[in-house]
Coordinates of C-alpha atoms in Angstrom, one line a residue:
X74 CA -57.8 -9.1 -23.2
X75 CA -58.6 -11.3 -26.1
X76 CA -60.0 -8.1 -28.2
X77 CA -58.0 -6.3 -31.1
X78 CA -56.1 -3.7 -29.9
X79 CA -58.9 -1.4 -32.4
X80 CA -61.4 -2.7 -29.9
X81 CA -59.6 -2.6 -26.6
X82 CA -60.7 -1.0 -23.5
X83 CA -57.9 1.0 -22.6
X84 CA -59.0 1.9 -18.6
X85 CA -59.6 -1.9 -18.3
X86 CA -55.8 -2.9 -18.4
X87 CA -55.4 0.9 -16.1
X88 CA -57.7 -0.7 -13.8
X89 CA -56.2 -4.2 -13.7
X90 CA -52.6 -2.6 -12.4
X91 CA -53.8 -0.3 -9.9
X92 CA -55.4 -3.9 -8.6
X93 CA -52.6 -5.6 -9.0
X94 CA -50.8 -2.5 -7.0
X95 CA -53.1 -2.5 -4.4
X96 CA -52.3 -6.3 -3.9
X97 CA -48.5 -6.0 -4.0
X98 CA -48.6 -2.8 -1.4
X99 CA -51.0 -5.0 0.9
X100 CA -48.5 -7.9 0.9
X101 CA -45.4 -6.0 1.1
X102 CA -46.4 -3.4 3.9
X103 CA -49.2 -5.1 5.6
X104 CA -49.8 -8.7 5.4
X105 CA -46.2 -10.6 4.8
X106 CA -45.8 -9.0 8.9
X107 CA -48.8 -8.9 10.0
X108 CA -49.9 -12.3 9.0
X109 CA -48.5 -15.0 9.9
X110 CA -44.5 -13.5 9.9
X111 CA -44.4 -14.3 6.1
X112 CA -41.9 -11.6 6.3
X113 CA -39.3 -9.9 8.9
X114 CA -40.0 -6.5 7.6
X115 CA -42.9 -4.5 9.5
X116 CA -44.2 -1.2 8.2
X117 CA -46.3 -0.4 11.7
X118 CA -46.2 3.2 10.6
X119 CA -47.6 3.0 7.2
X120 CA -48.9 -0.8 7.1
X121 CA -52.2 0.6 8.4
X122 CA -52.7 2.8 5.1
X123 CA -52.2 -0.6 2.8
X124 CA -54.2 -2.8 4.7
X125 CA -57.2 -2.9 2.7
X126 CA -55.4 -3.5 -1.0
X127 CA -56.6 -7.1 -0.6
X128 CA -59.8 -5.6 -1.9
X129 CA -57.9 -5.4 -5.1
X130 CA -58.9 -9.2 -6.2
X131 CA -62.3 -8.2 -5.8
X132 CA -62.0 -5.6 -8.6
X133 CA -59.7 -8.1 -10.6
X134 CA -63.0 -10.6 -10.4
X135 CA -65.3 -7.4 -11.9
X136 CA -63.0 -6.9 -14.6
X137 CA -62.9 -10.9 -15.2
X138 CA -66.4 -10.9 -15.7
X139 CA -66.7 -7.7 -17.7
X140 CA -63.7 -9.1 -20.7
X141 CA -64.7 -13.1 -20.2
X142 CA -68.7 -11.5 -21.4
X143 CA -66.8 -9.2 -24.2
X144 CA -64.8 -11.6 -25.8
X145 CA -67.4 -14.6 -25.8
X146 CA -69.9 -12.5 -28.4
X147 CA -69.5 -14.6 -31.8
X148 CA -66.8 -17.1 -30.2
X149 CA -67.3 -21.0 -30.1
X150 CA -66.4 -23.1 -27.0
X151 CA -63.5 -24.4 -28.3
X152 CA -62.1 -20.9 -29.5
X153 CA -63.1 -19.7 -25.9
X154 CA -61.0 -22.9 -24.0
X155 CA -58.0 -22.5 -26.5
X156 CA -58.0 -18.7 -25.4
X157 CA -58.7 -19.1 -21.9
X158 CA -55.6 -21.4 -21.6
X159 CA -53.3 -19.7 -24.1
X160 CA -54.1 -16.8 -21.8
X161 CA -53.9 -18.2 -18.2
X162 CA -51.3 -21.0 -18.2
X163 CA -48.0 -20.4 -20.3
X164 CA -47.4 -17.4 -18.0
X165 CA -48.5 -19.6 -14.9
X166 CA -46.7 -22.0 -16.0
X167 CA -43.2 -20.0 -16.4
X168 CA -44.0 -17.9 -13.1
X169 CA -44.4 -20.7 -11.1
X170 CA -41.1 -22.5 -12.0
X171 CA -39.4 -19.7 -11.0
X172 CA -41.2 -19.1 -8.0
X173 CA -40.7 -22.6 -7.3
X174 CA -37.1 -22.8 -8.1
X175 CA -36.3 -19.8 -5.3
X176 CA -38.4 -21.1 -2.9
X177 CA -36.7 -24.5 -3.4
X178 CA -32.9 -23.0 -3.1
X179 CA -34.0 -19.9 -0.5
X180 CA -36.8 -20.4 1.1
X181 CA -36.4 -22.2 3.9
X182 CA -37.2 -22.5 6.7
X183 CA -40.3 -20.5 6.9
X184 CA -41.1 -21.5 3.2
X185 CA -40.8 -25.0 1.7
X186 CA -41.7 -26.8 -1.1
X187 CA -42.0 -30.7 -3.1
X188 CA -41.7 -32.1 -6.6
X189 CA -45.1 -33.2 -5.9
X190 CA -46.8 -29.8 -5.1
X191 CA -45.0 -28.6 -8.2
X192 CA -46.9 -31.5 -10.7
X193 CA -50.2 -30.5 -9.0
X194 CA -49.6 -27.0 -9.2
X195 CA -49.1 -27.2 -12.7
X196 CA -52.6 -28.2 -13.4
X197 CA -54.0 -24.9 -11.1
X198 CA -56.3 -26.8 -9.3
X199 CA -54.0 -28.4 -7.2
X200 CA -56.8 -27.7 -4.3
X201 CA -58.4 -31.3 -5.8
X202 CA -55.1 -33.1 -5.1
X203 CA -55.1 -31.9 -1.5
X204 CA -51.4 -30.0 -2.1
X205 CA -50.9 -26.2 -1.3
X206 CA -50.4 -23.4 -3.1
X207 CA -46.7 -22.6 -3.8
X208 CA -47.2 -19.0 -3.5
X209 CA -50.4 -17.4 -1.5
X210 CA -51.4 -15.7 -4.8
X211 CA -52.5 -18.4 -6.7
X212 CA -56.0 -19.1 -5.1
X213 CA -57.8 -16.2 -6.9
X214 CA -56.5 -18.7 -10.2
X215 CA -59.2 -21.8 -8.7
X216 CA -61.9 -18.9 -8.6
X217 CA -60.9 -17.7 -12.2
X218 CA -61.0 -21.8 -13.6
X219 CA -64.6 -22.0 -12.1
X220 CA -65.6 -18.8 -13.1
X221 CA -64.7 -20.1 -16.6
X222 CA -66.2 -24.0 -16.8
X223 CA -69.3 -22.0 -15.8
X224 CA -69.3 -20.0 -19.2
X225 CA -68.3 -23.4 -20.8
X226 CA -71.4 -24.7 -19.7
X227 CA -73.5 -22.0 -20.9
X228 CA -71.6 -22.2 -24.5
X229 CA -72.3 -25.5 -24.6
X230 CA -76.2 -25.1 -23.9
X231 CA -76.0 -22.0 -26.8
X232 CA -75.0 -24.3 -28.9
X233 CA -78.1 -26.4 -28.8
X234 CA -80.4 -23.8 -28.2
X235 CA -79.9 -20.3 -28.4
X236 CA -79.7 -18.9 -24.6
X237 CA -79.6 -14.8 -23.6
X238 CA -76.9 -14.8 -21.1
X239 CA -79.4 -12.7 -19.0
X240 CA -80.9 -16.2 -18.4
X241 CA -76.9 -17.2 -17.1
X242 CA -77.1 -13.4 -14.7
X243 CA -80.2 -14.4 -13.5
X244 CA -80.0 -17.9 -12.3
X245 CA -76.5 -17.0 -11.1
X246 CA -77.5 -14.2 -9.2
X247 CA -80.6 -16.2 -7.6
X248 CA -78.1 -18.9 -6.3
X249 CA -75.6 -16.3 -4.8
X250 CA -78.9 -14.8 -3.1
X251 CA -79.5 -18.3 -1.6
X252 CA -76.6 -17.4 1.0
X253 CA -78.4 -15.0 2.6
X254 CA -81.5 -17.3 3.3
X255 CA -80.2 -21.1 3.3
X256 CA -77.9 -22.2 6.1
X257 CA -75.2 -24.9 5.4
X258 CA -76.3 -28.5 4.2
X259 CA -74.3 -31.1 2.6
X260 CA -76.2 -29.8 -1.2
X261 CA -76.0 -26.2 -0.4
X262 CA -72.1 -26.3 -0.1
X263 CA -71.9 -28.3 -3.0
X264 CA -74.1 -25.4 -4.9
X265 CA -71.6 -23.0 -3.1
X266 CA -68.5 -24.8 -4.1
X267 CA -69.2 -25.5 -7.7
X268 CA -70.7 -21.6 -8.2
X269 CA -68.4 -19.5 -6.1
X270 CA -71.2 -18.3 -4.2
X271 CA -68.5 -16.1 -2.2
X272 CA -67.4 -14.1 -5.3
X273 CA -70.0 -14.9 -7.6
X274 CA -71.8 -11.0 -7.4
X275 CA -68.8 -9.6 -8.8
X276 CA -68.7 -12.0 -11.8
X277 CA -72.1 -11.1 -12.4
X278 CA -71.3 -7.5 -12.0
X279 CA -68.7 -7.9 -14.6
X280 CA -71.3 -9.8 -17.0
X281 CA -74.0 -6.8 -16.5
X282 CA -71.5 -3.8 -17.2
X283 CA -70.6 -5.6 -20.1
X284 CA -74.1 -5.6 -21.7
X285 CA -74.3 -1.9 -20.7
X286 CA -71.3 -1.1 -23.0
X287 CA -72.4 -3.5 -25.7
X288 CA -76.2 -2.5 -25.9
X289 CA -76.5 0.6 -23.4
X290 CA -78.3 0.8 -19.9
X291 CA -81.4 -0.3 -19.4
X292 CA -83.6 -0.3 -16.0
X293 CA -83.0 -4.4 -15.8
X294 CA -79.2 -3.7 -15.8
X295 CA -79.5 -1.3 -12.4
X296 CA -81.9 -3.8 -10.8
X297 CA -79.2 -6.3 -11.0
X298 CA -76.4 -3.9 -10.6
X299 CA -77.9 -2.5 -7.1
X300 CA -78.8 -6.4 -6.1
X301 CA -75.1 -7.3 -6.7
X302 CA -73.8 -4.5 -5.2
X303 CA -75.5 -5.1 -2.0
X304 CA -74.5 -8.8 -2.1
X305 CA -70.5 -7.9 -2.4
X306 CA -70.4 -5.3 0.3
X307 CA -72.3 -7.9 2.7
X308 CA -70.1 -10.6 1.3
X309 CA -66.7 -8.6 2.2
X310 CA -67.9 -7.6 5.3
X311 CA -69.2 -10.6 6.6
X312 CA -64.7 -11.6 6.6
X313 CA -64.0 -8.7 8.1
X314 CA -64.6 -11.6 11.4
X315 CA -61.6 -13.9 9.7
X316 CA -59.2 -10.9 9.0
X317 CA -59.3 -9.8 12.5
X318 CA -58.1 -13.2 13.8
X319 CA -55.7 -13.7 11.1
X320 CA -54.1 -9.9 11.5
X321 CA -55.2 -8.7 15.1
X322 CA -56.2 -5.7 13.9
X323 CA -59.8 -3.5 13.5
X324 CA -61.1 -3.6 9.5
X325 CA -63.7 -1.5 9.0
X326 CA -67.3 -1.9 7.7
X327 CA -67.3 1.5 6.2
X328 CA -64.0 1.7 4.3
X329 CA -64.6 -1.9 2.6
X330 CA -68.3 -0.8 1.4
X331 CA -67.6 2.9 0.0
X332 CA -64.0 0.8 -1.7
X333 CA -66.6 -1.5 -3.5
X334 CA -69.0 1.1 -4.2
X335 CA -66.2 2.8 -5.6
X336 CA -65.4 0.2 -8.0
X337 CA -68.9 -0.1 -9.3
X338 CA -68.7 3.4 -10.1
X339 CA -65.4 3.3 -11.8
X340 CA -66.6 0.0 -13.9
X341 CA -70.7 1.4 -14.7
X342 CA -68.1 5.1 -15.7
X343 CA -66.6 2.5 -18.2
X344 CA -69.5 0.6 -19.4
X345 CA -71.4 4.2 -20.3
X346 CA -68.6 5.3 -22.0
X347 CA -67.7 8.0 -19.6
X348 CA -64.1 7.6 -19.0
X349 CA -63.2 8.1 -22.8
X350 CA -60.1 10.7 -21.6
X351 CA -58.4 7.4 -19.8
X352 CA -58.9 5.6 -23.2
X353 CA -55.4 5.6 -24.3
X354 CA -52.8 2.7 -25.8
X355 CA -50.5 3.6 -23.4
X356 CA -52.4 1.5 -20.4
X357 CA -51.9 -1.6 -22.7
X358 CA -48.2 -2.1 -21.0
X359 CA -49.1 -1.5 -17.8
X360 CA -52.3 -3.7 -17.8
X361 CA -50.2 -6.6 -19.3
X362 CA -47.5 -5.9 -16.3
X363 CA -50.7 -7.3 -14.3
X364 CA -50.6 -10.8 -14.7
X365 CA -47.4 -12.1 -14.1
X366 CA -46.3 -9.4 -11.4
X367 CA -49.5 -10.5 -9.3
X368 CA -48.2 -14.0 -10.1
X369 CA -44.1 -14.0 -8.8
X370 CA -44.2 -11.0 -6.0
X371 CA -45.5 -12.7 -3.3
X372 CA -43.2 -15.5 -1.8
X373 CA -40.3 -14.1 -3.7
X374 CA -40.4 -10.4 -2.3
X375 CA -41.1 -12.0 1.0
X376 CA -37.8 -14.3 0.7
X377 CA -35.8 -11.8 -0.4
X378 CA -36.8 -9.5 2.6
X379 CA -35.8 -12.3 4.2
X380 CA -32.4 -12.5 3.5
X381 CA -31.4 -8.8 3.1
X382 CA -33.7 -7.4 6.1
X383 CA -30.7 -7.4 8.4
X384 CA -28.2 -5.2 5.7
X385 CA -30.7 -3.1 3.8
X386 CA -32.7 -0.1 5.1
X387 CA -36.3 -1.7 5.0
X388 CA -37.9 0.9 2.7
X389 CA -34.7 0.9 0.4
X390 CA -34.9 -2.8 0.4
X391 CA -39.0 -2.9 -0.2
X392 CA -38.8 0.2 -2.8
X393 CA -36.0 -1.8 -4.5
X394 CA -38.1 -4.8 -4.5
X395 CA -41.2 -3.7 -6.5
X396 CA -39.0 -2.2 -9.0
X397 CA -37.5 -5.6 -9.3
X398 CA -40.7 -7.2 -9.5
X399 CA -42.1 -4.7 -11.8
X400 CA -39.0 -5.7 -14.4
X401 CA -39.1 -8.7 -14.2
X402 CA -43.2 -8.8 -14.9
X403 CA -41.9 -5.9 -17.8
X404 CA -39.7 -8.7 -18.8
X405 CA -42.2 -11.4 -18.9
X406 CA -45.2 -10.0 -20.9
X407 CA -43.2 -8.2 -23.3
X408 CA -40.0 -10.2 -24.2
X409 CA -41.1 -13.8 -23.0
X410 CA -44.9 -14.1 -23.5
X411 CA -44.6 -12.4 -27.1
X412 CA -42.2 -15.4 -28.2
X413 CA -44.3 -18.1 -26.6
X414 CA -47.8 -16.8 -28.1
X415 CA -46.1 -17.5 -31.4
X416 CA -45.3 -21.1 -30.7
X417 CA -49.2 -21.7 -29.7
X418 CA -49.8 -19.9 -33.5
X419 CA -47.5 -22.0 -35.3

């Protein structure tokens, strides 16, 4: 977060790794099996318990939209595109070369890579080149870049004429409503595309709890609140339909509404000030573990299953895996990331 440490939110960076937790357990026990044979290892006993820690991004997107509102208060849109990168890409940037360099050298055959998906890669929105991701994780990143270039936009009209970023909550929110009453067309998916009308309540979300810790609640703030509430459970819901093709398996309505709900309550806790005993410094590691161990775990803990699966007990070998991936995140944000930050202030 892009706050002093005096003005941190301490339960944000709890929050962030028990997402990022909740995504690591999902791929390790559930998904790397279950979907697609990503990875040898199958966890049929347990896997069942993990398989809804994909519902971790959809928290990360809240949080996104809570500190991108906090930490755009008295900033300028240059200081808010020098943060935004400073923030997202030197750690992208050093994850995925060394995701790329063990998929290159392990990871065949079930994972491959090119010199030319690297260079797009690079840029993040390698979706416009037409080349894949080089590990599963990075999609949520495309979401992130257009969540941002729509706050660019509304910096840019601030600059010109002083604009409540109610007016940005409102207009947002009546386009992600627009899903529930237009059918496709060639302009609706354009309006879908360009505002990520499938994530977009969250964002919002995000936006409105913000304002609730920076000015207090207000009736207009639960009006929008309960709107965007209702348009994330029907949006998680409505692919439950994909996950049962891609896994097989039963998802269930009830478990992925009362998981969402449960994150509103944890983020509105926040935004009234409520969770002041969780308040602590001591999250600040943990919540900066977030980043790059959400970045590297995937395709390399898959890989590595791969090749030790046949000579390591499978809950030694996935135990000894997150610890890996945990130190080697430890090592990134707090010996790496520390020394590049002060090459961007020199």
């Amino acid at each position: 977060m892009s706050e002093s440490q005096s003005k941190r939110i301490y339960q944000i960076d709890l929050f962030r790794f028990i997402a990022a937790s909740a995504v690591v357990l999902y791929h390790y026990l559930y998904r790397g099996y279950k979907g697609g044979n990503m990875s040898l290892l199958h966890f049929d006993e347990i896997g069942e318990y993990f398989k809804y820690g994909y519902l971790g991004v959809d928290l990360f997107f809240i949080i996104s939209g809570f500190v991108i509102a906090f930490s755009i208060k008295h900033r300028s849109l240059p200081k808010f595109c020098y943060s935004r990168f400073k923030r997202l890409y030197p750690m992208y940037w050093i994850c995925l070369i060394i995701t790329f360099v063990t998929v290159y050298f392990f990871g065949a055959p079930r994972y491959l890579v090119t010199f030319k998906q690297l260079l797009a890669n690079l840029t993040m929105v390698q979706e416009l080149f037409g080349q894949g991701n080089i590990d599963g994780a990075y999609w949520s990143l495309y979401v992130e870049l257009k969540f941002y270039l729509i706050i660019a936009v509304f910096l840019v009209i601030s600059r010109f004429k002083q604009v409540s970023l109610d007016y940005l909550v409102y207009f947002w929110l009546l386009l992600s409503s627009l899903r529930l009453y237009v059918g496709p067309s060639e302009i609706y998916d354009t309006v879908h595309h360009l505002f990520i009308l499938d994530w977009s309540a969250y964002f919002i979300a995000g936006i409105v709890f913000c304002q609730i810790f920076l000015q207090g609640p207000a009736v207009k703030h639960f009006i929008v609140l309960s709107w965007c509430l209702y348009l994330s459970i029907d949006g998680a819901i409505g692919r439950i339909h994909w996950l049962a093709r891609a896994f097989h398996s039963d998802f269930s309505p009830y478990i992925i509404a009362v998981t969402i709900i449960v994150f509103y309550m944890m983020m509105l806790l926040v935004s009234c000030k409520k969770l002041q005993c969780l308040n602590s410094p001591k999250f600040i590691k943990i919540g900066m573990l977030t980043y790059p161990l959400y970045l590297i775990h995937q395709h390399i803990g898959f890989i590595i299953f791969n090749q030790l699966h046949g000579y390591v007990n499978k809950y030694v070998l996935v135990s000894a895996v997150t610890l890996l991936m945990l130190g080697v995140a430890y090592i990134l944000s707090d010996w790496v990331e520390p020394r590049v930050m002060r090459l961007f202030k020199r």
